[in-house]
Coordinates of C-alpha atoms and ligand atoms in Angstrom, one line a residue:
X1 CA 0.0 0.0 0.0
X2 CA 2.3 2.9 -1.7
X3 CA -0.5 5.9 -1.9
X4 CA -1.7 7.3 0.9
X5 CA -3.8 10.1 -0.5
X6 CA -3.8 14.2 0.7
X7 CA -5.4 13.6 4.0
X8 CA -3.4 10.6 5.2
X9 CA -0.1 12.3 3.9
X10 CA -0.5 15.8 5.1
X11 CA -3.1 15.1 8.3
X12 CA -0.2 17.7 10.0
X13 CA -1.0 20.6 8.4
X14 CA -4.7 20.0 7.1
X15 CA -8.0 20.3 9.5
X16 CA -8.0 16.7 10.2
X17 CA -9.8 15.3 13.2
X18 CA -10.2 11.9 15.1
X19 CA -13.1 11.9 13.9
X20 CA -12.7 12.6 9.8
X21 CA -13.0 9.5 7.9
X22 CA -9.9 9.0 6.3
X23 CA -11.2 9.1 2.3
X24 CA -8.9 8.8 0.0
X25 CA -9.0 7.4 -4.2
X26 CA -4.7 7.8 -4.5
X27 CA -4.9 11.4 -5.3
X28 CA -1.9 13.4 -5.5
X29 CA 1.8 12.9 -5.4
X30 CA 1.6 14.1 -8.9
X31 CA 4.8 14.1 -11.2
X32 CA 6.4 17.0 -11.7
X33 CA 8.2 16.8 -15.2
X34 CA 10.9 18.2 -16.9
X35 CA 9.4 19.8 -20.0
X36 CA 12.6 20.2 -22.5
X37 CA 10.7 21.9 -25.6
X38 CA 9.7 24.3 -23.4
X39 CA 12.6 25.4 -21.2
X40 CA 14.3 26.1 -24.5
X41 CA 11.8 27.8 -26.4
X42 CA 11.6 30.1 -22.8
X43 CA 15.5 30.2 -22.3
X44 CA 14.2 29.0 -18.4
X45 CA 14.1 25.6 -16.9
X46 CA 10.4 24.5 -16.8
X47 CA 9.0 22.3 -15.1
X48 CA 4.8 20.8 -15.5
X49 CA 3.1 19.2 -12.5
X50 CA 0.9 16.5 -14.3
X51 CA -2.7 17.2 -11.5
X52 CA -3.8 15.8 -15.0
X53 CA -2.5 12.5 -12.8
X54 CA -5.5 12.6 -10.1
X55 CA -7.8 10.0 -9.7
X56 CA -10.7 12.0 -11.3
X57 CA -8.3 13.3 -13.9
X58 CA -7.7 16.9 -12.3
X59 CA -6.6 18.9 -9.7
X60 CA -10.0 19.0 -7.9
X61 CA -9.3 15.9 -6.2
X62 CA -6.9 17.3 -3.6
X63 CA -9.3 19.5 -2.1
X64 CA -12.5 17.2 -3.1
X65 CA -11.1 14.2 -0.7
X66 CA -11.1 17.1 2.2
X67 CA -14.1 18.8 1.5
X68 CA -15.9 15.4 0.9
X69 CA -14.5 14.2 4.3
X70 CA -15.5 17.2 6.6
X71 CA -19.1 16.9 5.2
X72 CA -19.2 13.6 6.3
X73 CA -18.0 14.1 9.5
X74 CA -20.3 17.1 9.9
X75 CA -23.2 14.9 9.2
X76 CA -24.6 16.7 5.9
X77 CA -27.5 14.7 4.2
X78 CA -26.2 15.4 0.4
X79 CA -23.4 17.6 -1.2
X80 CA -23.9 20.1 -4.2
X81 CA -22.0 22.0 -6.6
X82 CA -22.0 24.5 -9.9
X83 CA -19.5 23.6 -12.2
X84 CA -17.6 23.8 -15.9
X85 CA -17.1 20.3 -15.4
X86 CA -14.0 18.9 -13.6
X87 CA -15.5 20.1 -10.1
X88 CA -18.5 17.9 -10.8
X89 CA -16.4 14.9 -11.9
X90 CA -14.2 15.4 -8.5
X91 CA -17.4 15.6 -6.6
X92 CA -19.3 12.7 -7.7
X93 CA -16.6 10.2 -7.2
X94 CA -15.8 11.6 -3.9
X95 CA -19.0 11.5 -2.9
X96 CA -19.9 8.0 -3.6
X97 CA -16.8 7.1 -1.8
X98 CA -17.9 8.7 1.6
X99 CA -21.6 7.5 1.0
X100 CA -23.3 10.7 0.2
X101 CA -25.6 11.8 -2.6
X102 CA -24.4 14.8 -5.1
X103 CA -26.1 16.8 -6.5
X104 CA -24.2 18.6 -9.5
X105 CA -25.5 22.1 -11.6
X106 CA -24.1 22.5 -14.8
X107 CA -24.2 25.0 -17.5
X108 CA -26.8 23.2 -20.0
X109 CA -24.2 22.6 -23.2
X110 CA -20.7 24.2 -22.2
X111 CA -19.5 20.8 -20.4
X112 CA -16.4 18.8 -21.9
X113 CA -17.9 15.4 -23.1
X114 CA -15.5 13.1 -20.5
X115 CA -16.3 15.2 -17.8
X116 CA -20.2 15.0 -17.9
X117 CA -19.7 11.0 -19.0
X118 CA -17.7 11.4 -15.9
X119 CA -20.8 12.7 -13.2
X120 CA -23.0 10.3 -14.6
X121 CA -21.3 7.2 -14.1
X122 CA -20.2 8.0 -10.8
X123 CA -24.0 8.7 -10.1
X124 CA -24.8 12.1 -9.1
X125 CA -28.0 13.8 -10.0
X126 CA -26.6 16.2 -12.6
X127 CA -29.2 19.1 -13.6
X128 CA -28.3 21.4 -16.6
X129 CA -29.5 25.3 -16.3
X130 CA -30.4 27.3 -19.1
X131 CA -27.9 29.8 -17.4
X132 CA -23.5 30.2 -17.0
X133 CA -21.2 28.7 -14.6
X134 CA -21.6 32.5 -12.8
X135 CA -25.3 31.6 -12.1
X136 CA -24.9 28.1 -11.4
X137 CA -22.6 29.1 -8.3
X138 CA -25.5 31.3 -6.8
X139 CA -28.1 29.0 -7.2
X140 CA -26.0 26.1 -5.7
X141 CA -25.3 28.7 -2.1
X142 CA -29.1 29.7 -2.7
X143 CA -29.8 25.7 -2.3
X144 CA -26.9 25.1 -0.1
X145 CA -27.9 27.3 2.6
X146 CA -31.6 27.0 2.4
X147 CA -31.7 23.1 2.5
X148 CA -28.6 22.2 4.7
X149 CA -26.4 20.6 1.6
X150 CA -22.7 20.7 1.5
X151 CA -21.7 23.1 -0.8
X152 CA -18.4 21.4 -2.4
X153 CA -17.6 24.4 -4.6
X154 CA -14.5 26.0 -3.5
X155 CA -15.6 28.7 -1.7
X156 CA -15.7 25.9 0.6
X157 CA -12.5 26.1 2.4
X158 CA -11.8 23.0 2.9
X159 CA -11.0 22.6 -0.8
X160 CA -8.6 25.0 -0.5
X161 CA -7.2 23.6 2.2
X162 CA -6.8 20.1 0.5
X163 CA -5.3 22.0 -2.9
X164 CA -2.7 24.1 -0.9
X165 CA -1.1 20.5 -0.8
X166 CA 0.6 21.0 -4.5
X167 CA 2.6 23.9 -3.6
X168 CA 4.0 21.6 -1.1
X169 CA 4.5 18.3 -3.2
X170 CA 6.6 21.2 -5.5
X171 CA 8.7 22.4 -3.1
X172 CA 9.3 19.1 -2.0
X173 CA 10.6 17.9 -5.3
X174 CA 12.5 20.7 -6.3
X175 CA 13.8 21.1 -2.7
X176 CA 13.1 24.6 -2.9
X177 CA 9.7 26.8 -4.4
X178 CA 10.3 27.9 -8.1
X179 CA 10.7 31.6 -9.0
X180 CA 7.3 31.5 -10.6
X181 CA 4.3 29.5 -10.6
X182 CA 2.1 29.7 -13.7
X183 CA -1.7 28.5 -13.4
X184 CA -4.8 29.1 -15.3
X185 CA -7.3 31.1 -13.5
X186 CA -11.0 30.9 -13.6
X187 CA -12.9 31.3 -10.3
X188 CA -10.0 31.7 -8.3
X189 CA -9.7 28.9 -5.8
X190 CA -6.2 27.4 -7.0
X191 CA -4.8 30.4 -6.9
X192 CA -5.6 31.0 -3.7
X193 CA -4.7 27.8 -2.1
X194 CA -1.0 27.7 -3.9
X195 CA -0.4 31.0 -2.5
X196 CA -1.6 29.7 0.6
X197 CA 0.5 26.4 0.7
X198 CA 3.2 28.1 -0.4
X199 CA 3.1 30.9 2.5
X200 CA 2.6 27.8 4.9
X201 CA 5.6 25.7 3.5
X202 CA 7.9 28.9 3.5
X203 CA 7.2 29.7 6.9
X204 CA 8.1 25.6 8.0
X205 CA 10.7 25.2 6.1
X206 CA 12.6 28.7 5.2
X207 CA 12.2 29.0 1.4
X208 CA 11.7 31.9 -0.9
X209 CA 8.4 32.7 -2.1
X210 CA 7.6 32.2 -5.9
X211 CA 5.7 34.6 -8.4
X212 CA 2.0 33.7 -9.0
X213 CA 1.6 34.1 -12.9
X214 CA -2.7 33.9 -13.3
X215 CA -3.8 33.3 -16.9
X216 CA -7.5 33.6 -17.8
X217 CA -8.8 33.5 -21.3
X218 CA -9.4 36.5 -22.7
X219 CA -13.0 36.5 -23.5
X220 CA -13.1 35.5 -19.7
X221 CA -10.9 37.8 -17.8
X222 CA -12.3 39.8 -15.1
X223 CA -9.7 40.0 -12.9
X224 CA -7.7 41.4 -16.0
X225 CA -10.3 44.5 -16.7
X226 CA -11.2 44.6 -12.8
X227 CA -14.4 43.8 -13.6
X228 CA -17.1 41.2 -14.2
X229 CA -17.7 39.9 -17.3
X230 CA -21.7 39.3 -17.6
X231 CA -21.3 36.9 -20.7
X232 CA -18.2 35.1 -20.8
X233 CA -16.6 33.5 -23.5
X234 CA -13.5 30.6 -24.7
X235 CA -12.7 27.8 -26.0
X236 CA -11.5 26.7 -22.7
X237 CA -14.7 26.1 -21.3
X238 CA -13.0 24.7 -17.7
X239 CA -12.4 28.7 -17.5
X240 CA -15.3 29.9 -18.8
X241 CA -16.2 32.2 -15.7
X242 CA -17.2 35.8 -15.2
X243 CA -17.0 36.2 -11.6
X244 CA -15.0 34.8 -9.6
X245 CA -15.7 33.2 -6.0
X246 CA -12.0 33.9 -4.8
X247 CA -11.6 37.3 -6.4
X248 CA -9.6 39.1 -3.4
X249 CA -7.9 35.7 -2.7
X250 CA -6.5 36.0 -6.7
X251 CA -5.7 39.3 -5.9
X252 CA -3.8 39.0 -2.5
X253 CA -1.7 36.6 -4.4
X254 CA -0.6 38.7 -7.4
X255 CA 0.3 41.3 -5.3
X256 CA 1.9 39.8 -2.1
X257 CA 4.1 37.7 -4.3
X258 CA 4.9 40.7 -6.9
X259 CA 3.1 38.5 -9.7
X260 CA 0.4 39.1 -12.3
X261 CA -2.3 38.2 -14.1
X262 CA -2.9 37.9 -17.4
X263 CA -5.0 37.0 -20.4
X264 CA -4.6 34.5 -23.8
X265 CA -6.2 34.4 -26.1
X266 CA -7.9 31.7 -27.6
X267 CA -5.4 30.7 -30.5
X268 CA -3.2 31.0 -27.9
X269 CA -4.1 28.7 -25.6
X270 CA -4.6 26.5 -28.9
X271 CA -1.0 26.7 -29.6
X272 CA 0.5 25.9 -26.3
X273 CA -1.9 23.0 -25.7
X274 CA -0.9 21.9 -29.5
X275 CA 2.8 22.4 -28.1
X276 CA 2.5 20.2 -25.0
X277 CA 0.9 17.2 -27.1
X278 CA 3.4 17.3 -29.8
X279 CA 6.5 18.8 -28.8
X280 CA 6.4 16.8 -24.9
X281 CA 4.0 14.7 -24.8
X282 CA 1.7 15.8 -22.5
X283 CA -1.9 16.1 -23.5
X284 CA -3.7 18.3 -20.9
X285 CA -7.2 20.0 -21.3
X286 CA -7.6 23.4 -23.2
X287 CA -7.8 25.4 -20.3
X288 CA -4.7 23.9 -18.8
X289 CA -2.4 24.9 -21.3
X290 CA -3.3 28.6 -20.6
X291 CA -0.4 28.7 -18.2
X292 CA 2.2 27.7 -21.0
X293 CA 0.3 30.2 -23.4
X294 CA 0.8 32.7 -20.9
X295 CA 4.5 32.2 -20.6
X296 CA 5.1 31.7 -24.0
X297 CA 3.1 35.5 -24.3
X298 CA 5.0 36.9 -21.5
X299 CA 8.4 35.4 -23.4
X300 CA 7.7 37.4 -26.8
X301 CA 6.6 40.4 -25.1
X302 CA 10.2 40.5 -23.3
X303 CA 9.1 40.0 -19.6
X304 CA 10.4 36.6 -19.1
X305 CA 13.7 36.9 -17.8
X306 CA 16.2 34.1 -18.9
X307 CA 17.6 31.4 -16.4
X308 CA 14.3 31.5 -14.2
X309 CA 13.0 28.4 -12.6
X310 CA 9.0 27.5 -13.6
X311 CA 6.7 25.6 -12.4
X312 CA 3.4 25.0 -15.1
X313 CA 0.0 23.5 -13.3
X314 CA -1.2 21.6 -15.9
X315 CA -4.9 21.4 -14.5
X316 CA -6.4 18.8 -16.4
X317 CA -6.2 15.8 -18.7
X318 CA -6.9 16.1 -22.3
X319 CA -9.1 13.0 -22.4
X320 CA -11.7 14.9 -20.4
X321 CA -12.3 16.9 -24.2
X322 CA -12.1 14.7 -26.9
X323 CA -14.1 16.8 -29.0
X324 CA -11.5 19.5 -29.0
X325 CA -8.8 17.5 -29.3
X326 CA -10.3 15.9 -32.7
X327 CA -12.4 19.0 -34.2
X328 CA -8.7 21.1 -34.0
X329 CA -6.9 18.4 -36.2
X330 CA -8.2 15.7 -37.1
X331 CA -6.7 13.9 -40.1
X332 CA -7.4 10.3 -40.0
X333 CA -6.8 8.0 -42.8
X334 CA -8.6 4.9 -43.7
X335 CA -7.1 2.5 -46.2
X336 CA -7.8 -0.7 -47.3
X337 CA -6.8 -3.5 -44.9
X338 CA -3.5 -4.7 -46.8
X339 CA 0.1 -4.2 -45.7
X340 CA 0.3 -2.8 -49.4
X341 CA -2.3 -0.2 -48.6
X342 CA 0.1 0.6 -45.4
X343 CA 3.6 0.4 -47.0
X344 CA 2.3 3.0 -49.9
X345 CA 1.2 5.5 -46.9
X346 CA 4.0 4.9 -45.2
X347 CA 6.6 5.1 -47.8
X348 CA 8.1 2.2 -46.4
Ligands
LIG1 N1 -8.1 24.3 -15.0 C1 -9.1 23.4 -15.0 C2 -8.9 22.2 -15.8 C3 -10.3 23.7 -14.3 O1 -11.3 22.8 -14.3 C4 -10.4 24.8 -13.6 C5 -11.7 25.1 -12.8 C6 -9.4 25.7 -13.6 C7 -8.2 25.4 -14.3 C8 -9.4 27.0 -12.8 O2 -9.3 26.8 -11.4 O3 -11.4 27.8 -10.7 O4 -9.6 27.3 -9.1 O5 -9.3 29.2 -10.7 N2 -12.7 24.4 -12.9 C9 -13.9 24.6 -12.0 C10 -14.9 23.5 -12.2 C11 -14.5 26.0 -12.1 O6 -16.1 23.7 -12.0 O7 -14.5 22.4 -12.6 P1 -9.9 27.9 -10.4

C-alpha cells in the first residue's frame, strides 16, 4: 500500500480530526516533469506538474477528498455544486466514496464530453441550467444554505485547504519553491490555495516565495479588466467564468508575491496545448495549457527573464475533451486492410 492520498499524507498541516473519515482514491503525489521543448523555447528551466494524474483526472481531487470528508464528519445529508465540469467529476466520485448523494449544476451545453460522461457514471443527480457557470454558483449557495447541503464548490475552504497541498508536493521535489508558478485562473480557488500552501511551507521550512503568474482566457478575464464579465466567452470552457468566487484571494496573491495576471487568447491557448501534445507529450485540457500560453506571451513580449526556474500546473487531462482534441486536427486515414495499402502511406 504505496499511496496514501492528501489527507493521510499531510493530516499535520490540514483540518484533520479523530473523527474525519480517512477518504482517499490515491490522489496526488503528482509528477512534476521536466518539459525540455519548453525550457528552450523560454530560455528557463520549466517544469509541468501532471494534477492531469488525479484520480478524477484533475486537480480537484486534492481538495475534493477534504471537502468530501468534513461533510461527512459534519453529518450533511447530500453535497452540491456549480460547475464547468472537472469540479462535478471530482465531486461525484468523492461523494460515492464517503456515502453521500451529489447533487451537481451545470451550465446546460458548455461541459467537456468526458467530464459529464464522468458525473454520470459515478451517479450524481446532474441538472443542466439554461444559465453560466456564474449563475450556477448562486443558485448552488441559494440551495446550499436553504436546505442544509454541502456546498463542495471551492468557496468551501476545505478545498482550499486540500489543494494548498501541490505547492507543497513542488517544493518538496525541487527542494526549494520555483521563481514563478504559472496556473490558469478561472474562479480563483487554486490560486488561492497555492499561495496559501506556499506561504505555509515557507514559513516551515525557510524557502523563498515564488511569483504567482494567473492566466485567464481572454474572452473571460475579469480579474484582467477589474471587472465582471456578464457573458463570458473561450474555447476553454474549464475557465469559462465571469465572476469569480475567490476574487480578493487571486488578488492577495498577485500582489503579495509581486506576480500578475494575465489573459490569452484563444489561439493562444490553442497553440500551447498543440505544443504540449506534440512537442512533450503531454496532452492536458484546453484550459490547462493557458499557463504555457501565458508564458510563452509573456516570453515574446520580453518580460520573461532568462535562467528563471518554472513551475506549469497543468490542471487537467486532455481525455476529459475529446471533442476539442479531434475537431482542432483531425486527419485520420482509412485505407484498405493490406500491408500494401500501409507500405504505400507509409513510404516504407
Ligand atoms: N483548470 C481546469 C482544468 C479547471 O477545471 C479549472 C476550474 C481551472 C483550471 C481554474 O481553477 O477555478 O480554481 O481558478 N474548474 C472549475 C470546475 C471551475 O467547475 O471544474 P480555479
Amino acid at each position: 500500500m504505496s499511496q496514501r492520498g492528501v489527507i493521510q499524507h499531510y493530516q499535520q498541516y490540514l483540518p484533520i480530526t479523530a473523527r474525519t473519515p480517512v477518504l482517499t482514491l490515491g490522489e496526488g503525489d503528482t509528477p512534476l516533469v521536466r518539459a525540455n521543448a519548453l525550457s528552450r523555447a523560454l530560455d528557463c528551466d520549466v517544469y509541468l506538474k501532471l494534477e492531469g494524474c488525479n484520480p478524477t483526472g484533475s486537480f480537484k481531487d486534492r481538495g475534493m477528498v477534504v471537502a468530501m470528508a468534513k461533510a461527512a464528519e459534519q453529518g450533511a445529508r447530500a453535497v452540491i455544486c456549480a460547475s464547468t465540469g472537472n469540479t462535478s467529476a471530482s465531486a461525484a466520485a468523492y461523494a460515492t466514496r464517503a456515502g453521500l448523494k451529489c447533487i451537481v449544476l451545470i451550465p446546460s451545453g458548455q461541459i467537456a464530453r468526458g467530464k459529464l460522461a464522468q458525473a454520470f457514471v459515478y451517479g450524481a443527480r446532474v441538472l443542466a441550467i439554461d444559465g453560466n457557470f456564474d449563475r450556477a454558483l448562486e443558485l448552488t449557495r441559494e440551495l446550499g444554505e436553504a436546505h442544509n447541503l454541502a456546498i463542495v464548490n471551492s468557496i468551501n475552504p476545505f478545498r482550499l485547504e486540500g489543494q494548498k497541498t501541490a505547492a507543497f508536493e513542488i517544493v518538496d521535489d525541487l527542494t526549494r519553491a520555483p521563481d514563478i508558478l504559472a496556473l490558469p485562473v478561472g474562479n480563483a480557488g487554486n490560486i488561492t490555495a497555492y499561495w496559501k500552501g506556499f506561504n505555509e511551507y515557507a514559513r516551515l521550512k525557510n524557502i523563498a516565495l515564488p511569483q504567482m503568474w494567473g492566466f485567464q482566457a481572454a474572452g473571460a478575464a475579469p480579474l484582467v479588466g477589474g471587472a465582471p464579465v456578464p457573458n463570458p466567452h473561450t474555447i476553454a470552457t474549464a475557465i469559462k467564468i465571469g465572476n469569480p468566487a475567490s476574487w480578493a484571494g487571486a488578488i492577495r496573491a498577485r500582489d503579495e508575491s509581486g506576480g500578475l495576471i494575465d489573459a490569452v487568447t484563444d489561439e493562444e491557448i490553442g497553440a500551447a496545448y498543440a505544443f504540449l501534445a506534440a512537442r512533450e507529450g503531454i496532452f492536458c485540457e484546453p484550459a490547462s495549457a493557458a499557463s504555457v500560453a501565458g508564458l510563452l506571451k509573456k516570453q515574446r513580449e520580453g518580460k520573461l527573464a532568462r535562467g528563471k526556474t518554472i513551475v506549469c500546473a497543468l490542471t487537467g487531462n486532455g481525455l476529459k475533451d475529446p471533442e476539442f482534441a479531434l475537431a482542432s486536427d483531425a486527419r485520420i486515414e482509412t485505407l484498405p486492410a493490406t500491408g500494401d495499402a500501409l507500405r504505400r502511406a507509409l513510404d516504407l
